[in-house]
Coordinates of C-alpha atoms and ligand atoms in Angstrom, one line a residue:
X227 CA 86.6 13.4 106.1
X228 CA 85.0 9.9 106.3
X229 CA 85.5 8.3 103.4
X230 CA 83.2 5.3 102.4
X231 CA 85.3 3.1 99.6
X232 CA 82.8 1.1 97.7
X233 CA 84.4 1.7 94.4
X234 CA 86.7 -1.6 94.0
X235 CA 86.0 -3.0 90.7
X236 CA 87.4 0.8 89.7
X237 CA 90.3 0.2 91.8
X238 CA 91.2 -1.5 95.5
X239 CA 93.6 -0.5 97.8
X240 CA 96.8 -2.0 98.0
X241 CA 96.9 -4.3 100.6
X242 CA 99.5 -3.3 104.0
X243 CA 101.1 -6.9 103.1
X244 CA 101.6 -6.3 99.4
X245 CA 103.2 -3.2 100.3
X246 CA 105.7 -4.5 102.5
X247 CA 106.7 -7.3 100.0
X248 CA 107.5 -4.6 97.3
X249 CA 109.5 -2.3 99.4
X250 CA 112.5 -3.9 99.3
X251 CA 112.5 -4.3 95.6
X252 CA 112.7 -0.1 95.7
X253 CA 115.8 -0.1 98.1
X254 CA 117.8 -3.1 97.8
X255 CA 117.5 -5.2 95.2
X256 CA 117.2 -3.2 92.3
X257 CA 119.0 -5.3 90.0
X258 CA 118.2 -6.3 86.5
X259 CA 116.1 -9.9 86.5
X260 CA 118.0 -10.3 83.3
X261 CA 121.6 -9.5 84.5
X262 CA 124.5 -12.3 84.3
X263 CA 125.0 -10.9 88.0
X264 CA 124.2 -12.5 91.4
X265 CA 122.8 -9.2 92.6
X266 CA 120.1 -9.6 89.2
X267 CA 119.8 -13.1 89.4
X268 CA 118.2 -13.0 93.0
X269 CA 115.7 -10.6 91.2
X270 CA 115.0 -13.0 88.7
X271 CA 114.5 -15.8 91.8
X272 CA 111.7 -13.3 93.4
X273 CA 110.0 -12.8 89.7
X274 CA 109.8 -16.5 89.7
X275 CA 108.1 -17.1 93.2
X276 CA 105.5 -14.4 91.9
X277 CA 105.1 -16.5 88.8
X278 CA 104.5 -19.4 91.1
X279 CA 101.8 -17.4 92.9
X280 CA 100.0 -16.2 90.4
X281 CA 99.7 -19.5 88.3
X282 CA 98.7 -21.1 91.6
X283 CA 95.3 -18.5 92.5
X284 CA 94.3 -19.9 88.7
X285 CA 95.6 -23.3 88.4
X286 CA 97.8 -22.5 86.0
X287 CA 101.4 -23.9 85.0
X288 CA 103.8 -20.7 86.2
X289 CA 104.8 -21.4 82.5
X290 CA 102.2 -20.1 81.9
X291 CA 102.0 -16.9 82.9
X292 CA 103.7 -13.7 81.2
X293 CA 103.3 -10.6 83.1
X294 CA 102.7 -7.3 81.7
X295 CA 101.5 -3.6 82.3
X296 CA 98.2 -4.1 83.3
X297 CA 94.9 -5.4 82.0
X298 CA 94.4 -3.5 78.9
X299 CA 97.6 -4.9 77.7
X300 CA 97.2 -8.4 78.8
X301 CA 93.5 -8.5 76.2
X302 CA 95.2 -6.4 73.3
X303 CA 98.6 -8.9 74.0
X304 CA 95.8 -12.0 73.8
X305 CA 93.3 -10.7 71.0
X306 CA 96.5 -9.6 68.6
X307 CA 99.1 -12.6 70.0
X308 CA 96.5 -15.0 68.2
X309 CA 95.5 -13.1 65.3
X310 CA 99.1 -12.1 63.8
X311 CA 99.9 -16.3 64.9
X312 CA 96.5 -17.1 62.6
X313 CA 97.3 -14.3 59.8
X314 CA 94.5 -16.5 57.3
X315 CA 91.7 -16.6 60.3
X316 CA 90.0 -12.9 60.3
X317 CA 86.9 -13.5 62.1
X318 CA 86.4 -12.9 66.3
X319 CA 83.7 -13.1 68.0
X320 CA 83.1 -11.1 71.4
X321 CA 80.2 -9.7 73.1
X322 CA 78.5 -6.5 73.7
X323 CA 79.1 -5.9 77.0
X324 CA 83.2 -6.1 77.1
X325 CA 85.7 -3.8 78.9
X326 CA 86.8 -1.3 76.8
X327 CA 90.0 -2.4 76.4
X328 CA 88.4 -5.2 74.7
X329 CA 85.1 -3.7 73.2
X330 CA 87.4 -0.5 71.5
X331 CA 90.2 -3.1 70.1
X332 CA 87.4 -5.5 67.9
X333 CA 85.8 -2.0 67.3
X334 CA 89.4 -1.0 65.7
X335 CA 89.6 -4.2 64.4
X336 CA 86.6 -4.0 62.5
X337 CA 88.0 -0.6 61.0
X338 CA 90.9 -2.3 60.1
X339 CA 89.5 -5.1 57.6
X340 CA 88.5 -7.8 60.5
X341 CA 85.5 -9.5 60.3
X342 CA 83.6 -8.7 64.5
X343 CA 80.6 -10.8 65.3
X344 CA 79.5 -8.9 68.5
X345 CA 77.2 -11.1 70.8
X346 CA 74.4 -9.5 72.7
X347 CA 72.9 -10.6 75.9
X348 CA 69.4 -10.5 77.7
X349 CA 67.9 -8.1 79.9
X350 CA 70.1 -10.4 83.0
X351 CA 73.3 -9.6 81.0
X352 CA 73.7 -13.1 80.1
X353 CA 74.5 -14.6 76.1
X354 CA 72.7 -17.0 74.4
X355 CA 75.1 -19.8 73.8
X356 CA 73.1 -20.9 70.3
X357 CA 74.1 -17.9 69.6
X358 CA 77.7 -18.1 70.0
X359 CA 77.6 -21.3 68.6
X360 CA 76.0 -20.4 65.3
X361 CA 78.6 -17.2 65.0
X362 CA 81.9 -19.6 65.1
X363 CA 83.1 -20.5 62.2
X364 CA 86.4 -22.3 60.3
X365 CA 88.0 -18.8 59.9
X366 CA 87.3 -17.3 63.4
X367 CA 90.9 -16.7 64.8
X368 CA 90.0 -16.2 68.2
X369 CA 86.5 -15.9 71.0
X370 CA 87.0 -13.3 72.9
X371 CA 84.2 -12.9 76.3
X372 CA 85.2 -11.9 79.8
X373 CA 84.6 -13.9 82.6
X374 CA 82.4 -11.1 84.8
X375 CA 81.3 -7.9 83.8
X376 CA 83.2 -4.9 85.3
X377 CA 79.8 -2.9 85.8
X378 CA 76.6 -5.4 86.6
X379 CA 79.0 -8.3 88.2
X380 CA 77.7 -10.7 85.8
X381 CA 79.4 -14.3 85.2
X382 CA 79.3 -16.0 82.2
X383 CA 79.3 -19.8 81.6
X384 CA 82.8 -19.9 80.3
X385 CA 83.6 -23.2 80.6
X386 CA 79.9 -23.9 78.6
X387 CA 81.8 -20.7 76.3
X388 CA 84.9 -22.8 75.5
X389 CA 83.3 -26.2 75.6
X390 CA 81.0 -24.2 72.4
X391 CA 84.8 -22.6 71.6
X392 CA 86.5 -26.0 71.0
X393 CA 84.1 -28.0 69.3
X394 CA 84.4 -25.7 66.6
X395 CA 88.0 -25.3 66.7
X396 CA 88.5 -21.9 67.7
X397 CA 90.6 -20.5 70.7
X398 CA 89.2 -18.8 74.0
X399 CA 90.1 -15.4 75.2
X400 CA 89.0 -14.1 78.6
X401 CA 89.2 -10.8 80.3
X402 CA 88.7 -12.2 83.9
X403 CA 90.1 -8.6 85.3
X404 CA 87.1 -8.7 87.5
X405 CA 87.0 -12.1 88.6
X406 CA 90.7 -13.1 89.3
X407 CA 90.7 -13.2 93.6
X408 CA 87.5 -13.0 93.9
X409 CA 86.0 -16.5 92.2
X410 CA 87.6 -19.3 92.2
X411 CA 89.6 -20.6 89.3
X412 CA 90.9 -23.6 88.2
X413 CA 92.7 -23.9 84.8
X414 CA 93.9 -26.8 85.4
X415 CA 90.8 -27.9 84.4
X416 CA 89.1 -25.8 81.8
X417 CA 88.2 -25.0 78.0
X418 CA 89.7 -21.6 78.3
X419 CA 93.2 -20.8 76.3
X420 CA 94.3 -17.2 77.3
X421 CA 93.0 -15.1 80.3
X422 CA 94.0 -12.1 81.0
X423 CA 94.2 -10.4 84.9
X424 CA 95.2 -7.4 86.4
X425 CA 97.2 -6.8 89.6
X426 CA 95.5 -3.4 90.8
X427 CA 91.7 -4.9 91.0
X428 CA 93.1 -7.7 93.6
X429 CA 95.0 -5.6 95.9
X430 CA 97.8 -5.1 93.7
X431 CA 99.5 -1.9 92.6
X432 CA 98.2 -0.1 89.7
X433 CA 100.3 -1.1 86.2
X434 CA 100.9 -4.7 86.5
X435 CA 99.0 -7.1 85.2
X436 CA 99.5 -10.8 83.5
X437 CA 98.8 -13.1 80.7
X438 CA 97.9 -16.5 81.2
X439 CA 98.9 -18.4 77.6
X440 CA 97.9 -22.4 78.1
X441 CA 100.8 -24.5 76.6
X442 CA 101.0 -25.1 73.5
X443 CA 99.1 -21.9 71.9
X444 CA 100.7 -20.0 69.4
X445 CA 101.1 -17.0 70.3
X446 CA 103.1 -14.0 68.7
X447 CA 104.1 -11.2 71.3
X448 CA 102.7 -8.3 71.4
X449 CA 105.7 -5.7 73.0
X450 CA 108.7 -7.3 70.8
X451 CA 111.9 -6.1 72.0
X452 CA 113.9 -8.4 74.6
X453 CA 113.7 -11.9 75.3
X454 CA 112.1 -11.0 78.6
X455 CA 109.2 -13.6 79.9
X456 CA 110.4 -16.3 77.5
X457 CA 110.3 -13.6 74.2
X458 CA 106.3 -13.5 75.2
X459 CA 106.4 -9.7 76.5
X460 CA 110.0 -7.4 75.6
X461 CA 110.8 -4.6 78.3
X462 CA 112.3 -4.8 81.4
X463 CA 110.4 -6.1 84.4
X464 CA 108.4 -3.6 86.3
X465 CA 109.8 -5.7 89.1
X466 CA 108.1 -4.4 92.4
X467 CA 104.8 -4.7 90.7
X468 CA 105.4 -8.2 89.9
X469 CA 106.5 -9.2 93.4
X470 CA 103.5 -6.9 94.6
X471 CA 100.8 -9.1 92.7
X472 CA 102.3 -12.2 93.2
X473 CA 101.9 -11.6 96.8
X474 CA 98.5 -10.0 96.0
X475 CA 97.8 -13.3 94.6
X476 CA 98.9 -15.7 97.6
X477 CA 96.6 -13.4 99.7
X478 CA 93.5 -13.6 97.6
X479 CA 93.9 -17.7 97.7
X480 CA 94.3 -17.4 101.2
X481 CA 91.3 -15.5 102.5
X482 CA 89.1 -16.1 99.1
X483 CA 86.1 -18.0 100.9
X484 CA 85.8 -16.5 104.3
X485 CA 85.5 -12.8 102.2
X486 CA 83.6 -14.4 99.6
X487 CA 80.6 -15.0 102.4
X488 CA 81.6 -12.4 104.5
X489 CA 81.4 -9.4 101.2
X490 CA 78.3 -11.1 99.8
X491 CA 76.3 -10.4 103.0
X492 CA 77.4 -7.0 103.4
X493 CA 76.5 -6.6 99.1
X494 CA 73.2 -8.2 100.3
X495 CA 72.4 -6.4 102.8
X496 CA 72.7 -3.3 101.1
X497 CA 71.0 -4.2 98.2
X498 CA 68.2 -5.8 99.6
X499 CA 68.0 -2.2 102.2
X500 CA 68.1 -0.1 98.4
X501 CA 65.4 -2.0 97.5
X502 CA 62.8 -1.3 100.3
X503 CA 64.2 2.3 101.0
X504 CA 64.7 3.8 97.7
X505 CA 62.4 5.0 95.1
X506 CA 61.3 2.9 92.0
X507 CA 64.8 0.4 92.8
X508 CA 65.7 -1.8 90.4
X509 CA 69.2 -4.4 90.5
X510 CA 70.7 -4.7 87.1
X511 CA 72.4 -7.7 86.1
X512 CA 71.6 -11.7 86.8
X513 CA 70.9 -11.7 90.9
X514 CA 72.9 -15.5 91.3
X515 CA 75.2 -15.5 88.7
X516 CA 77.0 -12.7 89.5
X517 CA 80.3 -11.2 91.7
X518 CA 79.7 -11.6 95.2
X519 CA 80.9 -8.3 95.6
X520 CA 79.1 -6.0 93.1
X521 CA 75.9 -4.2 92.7
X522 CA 74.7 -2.0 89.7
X523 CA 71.5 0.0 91.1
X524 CA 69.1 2.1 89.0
X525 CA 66.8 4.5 89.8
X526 CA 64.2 5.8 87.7
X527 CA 64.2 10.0 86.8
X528 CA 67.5 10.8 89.3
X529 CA 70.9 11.3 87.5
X530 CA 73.6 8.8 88.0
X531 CA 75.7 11.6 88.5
X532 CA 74.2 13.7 90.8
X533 CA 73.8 10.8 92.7
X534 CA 77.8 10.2 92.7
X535 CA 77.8 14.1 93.7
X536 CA 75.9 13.9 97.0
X537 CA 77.5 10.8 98.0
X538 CA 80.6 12.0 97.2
X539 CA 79.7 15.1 99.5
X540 CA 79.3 12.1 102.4
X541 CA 82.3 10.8 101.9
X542 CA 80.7 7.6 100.0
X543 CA 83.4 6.7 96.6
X544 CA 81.1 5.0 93.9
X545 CA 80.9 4.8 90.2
X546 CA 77.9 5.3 87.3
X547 CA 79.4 2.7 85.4
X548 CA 82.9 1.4 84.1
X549 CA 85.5 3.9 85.5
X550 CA 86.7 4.9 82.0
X551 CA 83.7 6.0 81.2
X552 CA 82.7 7.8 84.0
X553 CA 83.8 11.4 84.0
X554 CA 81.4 11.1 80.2
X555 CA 77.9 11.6 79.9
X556 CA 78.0 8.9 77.6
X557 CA 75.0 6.1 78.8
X558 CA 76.4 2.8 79.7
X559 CA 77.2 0.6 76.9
X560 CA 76.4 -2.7 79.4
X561 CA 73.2 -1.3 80.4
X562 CA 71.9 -0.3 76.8
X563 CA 72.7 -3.7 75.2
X564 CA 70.6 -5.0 78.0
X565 CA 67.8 -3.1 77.1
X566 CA 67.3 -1.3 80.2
X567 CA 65.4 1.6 79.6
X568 CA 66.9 4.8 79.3
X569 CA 65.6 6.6 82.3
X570 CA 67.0 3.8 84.7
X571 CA 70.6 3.3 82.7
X572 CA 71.1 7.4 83.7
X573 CA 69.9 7.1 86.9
X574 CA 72.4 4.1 87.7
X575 CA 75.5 3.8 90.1
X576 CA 77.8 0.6 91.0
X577 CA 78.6 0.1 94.3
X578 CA 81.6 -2.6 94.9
X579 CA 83.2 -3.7 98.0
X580 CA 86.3 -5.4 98.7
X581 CA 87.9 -7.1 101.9
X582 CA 88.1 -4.2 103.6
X583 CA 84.6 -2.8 103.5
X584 CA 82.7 -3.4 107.1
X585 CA 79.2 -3.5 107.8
X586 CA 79.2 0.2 109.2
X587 CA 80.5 1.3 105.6
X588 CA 77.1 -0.4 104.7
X589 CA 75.1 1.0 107.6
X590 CA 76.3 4.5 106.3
X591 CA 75.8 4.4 103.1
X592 CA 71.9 2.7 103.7
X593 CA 71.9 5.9 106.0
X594 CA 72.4 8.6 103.4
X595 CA 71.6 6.9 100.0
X596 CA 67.9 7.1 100.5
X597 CA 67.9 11.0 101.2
X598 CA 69.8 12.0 98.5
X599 CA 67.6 9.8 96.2
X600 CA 65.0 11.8 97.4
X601 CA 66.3 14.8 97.6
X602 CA 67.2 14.5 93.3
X603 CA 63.4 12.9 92.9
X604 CA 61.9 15.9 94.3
X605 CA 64.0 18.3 92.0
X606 CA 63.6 16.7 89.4
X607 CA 61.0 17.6 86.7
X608 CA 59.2 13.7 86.9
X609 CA 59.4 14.0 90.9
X610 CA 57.9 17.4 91.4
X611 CA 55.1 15.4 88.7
X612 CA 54.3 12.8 90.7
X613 CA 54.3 15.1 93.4
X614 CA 51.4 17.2 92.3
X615 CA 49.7 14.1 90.9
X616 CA 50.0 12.4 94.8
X617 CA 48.4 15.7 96.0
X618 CA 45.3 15.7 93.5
X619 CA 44.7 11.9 94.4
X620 CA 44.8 12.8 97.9
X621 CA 42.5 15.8 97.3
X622 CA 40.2 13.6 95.2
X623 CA 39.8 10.6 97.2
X624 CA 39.0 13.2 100.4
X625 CA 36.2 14.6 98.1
Ligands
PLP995 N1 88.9 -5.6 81.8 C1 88.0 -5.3 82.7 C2 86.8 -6.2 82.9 C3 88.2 -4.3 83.6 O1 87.3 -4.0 84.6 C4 89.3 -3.4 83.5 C5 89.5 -2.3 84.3 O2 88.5 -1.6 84.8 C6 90.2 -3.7 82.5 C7 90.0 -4.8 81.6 C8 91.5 -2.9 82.2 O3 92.4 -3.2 83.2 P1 93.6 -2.2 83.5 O4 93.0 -1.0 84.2 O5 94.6 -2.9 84.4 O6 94.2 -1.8 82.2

């Protein structure tokens, strides 16, 4: 069957390149980074050339960076790194709109005797920085607000964020899962202290991610066990992975602009074609300040899901929201603290391409979205409504 990937802030494909970088880290060299050994120590060489890659995509000091399991660990490694290094500061401040593995955490927190200020944003998705500057205060440990939003694409201002973040003497967090290879990034120059990516939404395998910890924060580690990445992160190396991003990395540097245009036109296109073809359309999130590669679509009185259904019948992979929520009825938590209104937040899908989507993929999907959407209208209960409505207008104005 044809299948239609435009499910990449989900997941991407690993690239044919990272692939062949990894494989011989399954066959040959399967030594211990950490061994006295030669056969080890070349390991160890390779871990440090993906350090090297990494740090250079960000700007970063390969010093910098401590690797880890993946994304979720990278923000609870960050978020609990500062606050058992700060044991008298118990206040964070995060938004609304976070990634679970960020969103969940201060929620648990907050169980736990922490003191959460939880920002919320406009009906764009974006915060109001008066706002985060009135809830920092002497005892807030640690600011905690991702770069772009897993399910609308959203930026925020982060280096506005951290410029807020430092003048009142607080540290910066950032889950920047989503916009690690496919913004760019310089660290080099910025306000933020800790951000936190993950290998398998660049390209990447699954279960690898990283830690970027600027110098000189004081940070306690979160896995404690061996004195692996500098006593940061204990437990051996998931070695493969790490040579997998770091290649993953040097890729994403590589082609960043040319697919930066390239995606945006074909997530144009699309959009703009959902908008003219589809009923009552509307785009959630800011339209500029947002990934070049996402869309978040509602439509009024259809199901997000049965949407995903039918597409998924064509072939078409996309998601009603963050991909650990899907699967749950549960109504977007990005969506509802945006206030859009409940009809539209069930009847919305993301659509995100990567590198690999063409403009056919976006040609077949403009084919068959529309009919489905109006397929779902006319079963549902508000379609056959409007329906009936239409036909006594049209029987009226003929009278
Ligand atoms: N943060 C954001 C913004 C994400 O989109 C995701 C994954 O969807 C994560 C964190 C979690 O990353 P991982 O799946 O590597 O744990």
């Amino acid at each position: 069957m044809k299948v239609v990937y435009t499910d990449n802030n989900a997941t991407t494909m690993v690239a044919p390149e990272v692939v062949e970088a990894m494989l011989p880290y399954f066959r040959e060299y399967y030594g211990n980074p950490s061994s006295m050994h030669t056969f080890g120590g070349q390991v160890a060489k390779k871990i440090d050339t993906a350090r090297q890659q990494v740090a250079e995509l960000i700007g970063a000091n390969p010093e910098e960076i401590v690797f880890t399991s993946c994304g979720t660990e990278s923000d609870n490694a960050a978020i609990w790194g500062i606050l058992r290094a700060n044991p008298h500061k118990r206040h964070i401040v995060t938004s609304r709109v976070e990634h679970p593995a960020v969103y969940n955490l201060c929620k648990y927190l907050a169980q736990s005797g922490y003191h959460v200020t939880e920002l919320g944003v406009d009906s764009n998705g974006m915060l109001n920085l008066n706002e985060l500057a009135d809830a920092v205060r002497e005892d807030t440990a640690i600011v905690s607000i991702m770069y772009a939003n897993n399910e609308t694409g959203v930026i925020f201002p982060i280096e506005e964020i951290g410029s807020i973040v430092k003048q009142k003497g607080s540290i910066l967090h950032t889950d920047a899962v989503q916009a690690v290879g496919k913004i760019p990034l310089d660290l080099s120059k910025s306000t933020i202290d800790l951000l936190t990516l993950s290998g398998h939404k660049l390209h990447a395998p699954k279960g690898v991610g990283a830690l970027f910890v600027r110098k000189g924060i004081t940070f306690s580690p979160f896995i404690i066990g061996g004195h692996q990445e500098k006593n940061r992160r204990g437990g051996t190396e998931n070695v493969p992975s790490i040579i997998g991003l770091g290649k993953a990395c040097e890729l994403a540097k590589k082609f960043m602009s040319e697919e930066n245009t390239r995606v945006k036109q074909l997530r144009d296109k699309l959009e703009n074609e959902m908008l003219k073809r589809a009923p009552d359309p509307r785009v959630n999130g800011h339209r500029t300040q947002r990934l070049p590669n996402t869309t978040n679509l509602s439509f009024e009185f259809v199901e997000g899901e049965a949407i995903l259904l039918l597409l998924n019948e064509k072939g078409i992979c996309a998601s009603s929201g963050s991909a650990c929520t899907s699967g749950s009825l549960e109504p977007s938590h990005v969506l509802r603290a945006m206030g859009v209104p409940f009809t539209a937040v069930h009847g919305s899908i993301r659509l995100s391409l990567s590198r690999y989507n063409t403009m056919d993929d976006v040609d077949y999907i403009i084919e068959h979205l529309p009919p489905i959407l109006r397929r779902l209208r006319e079963i549902s209960p508000y379609g056959r409504e409007t329906k009936v409505k239409e036909q006594t207008e049209r029987i009226s104005a003929r009278a």
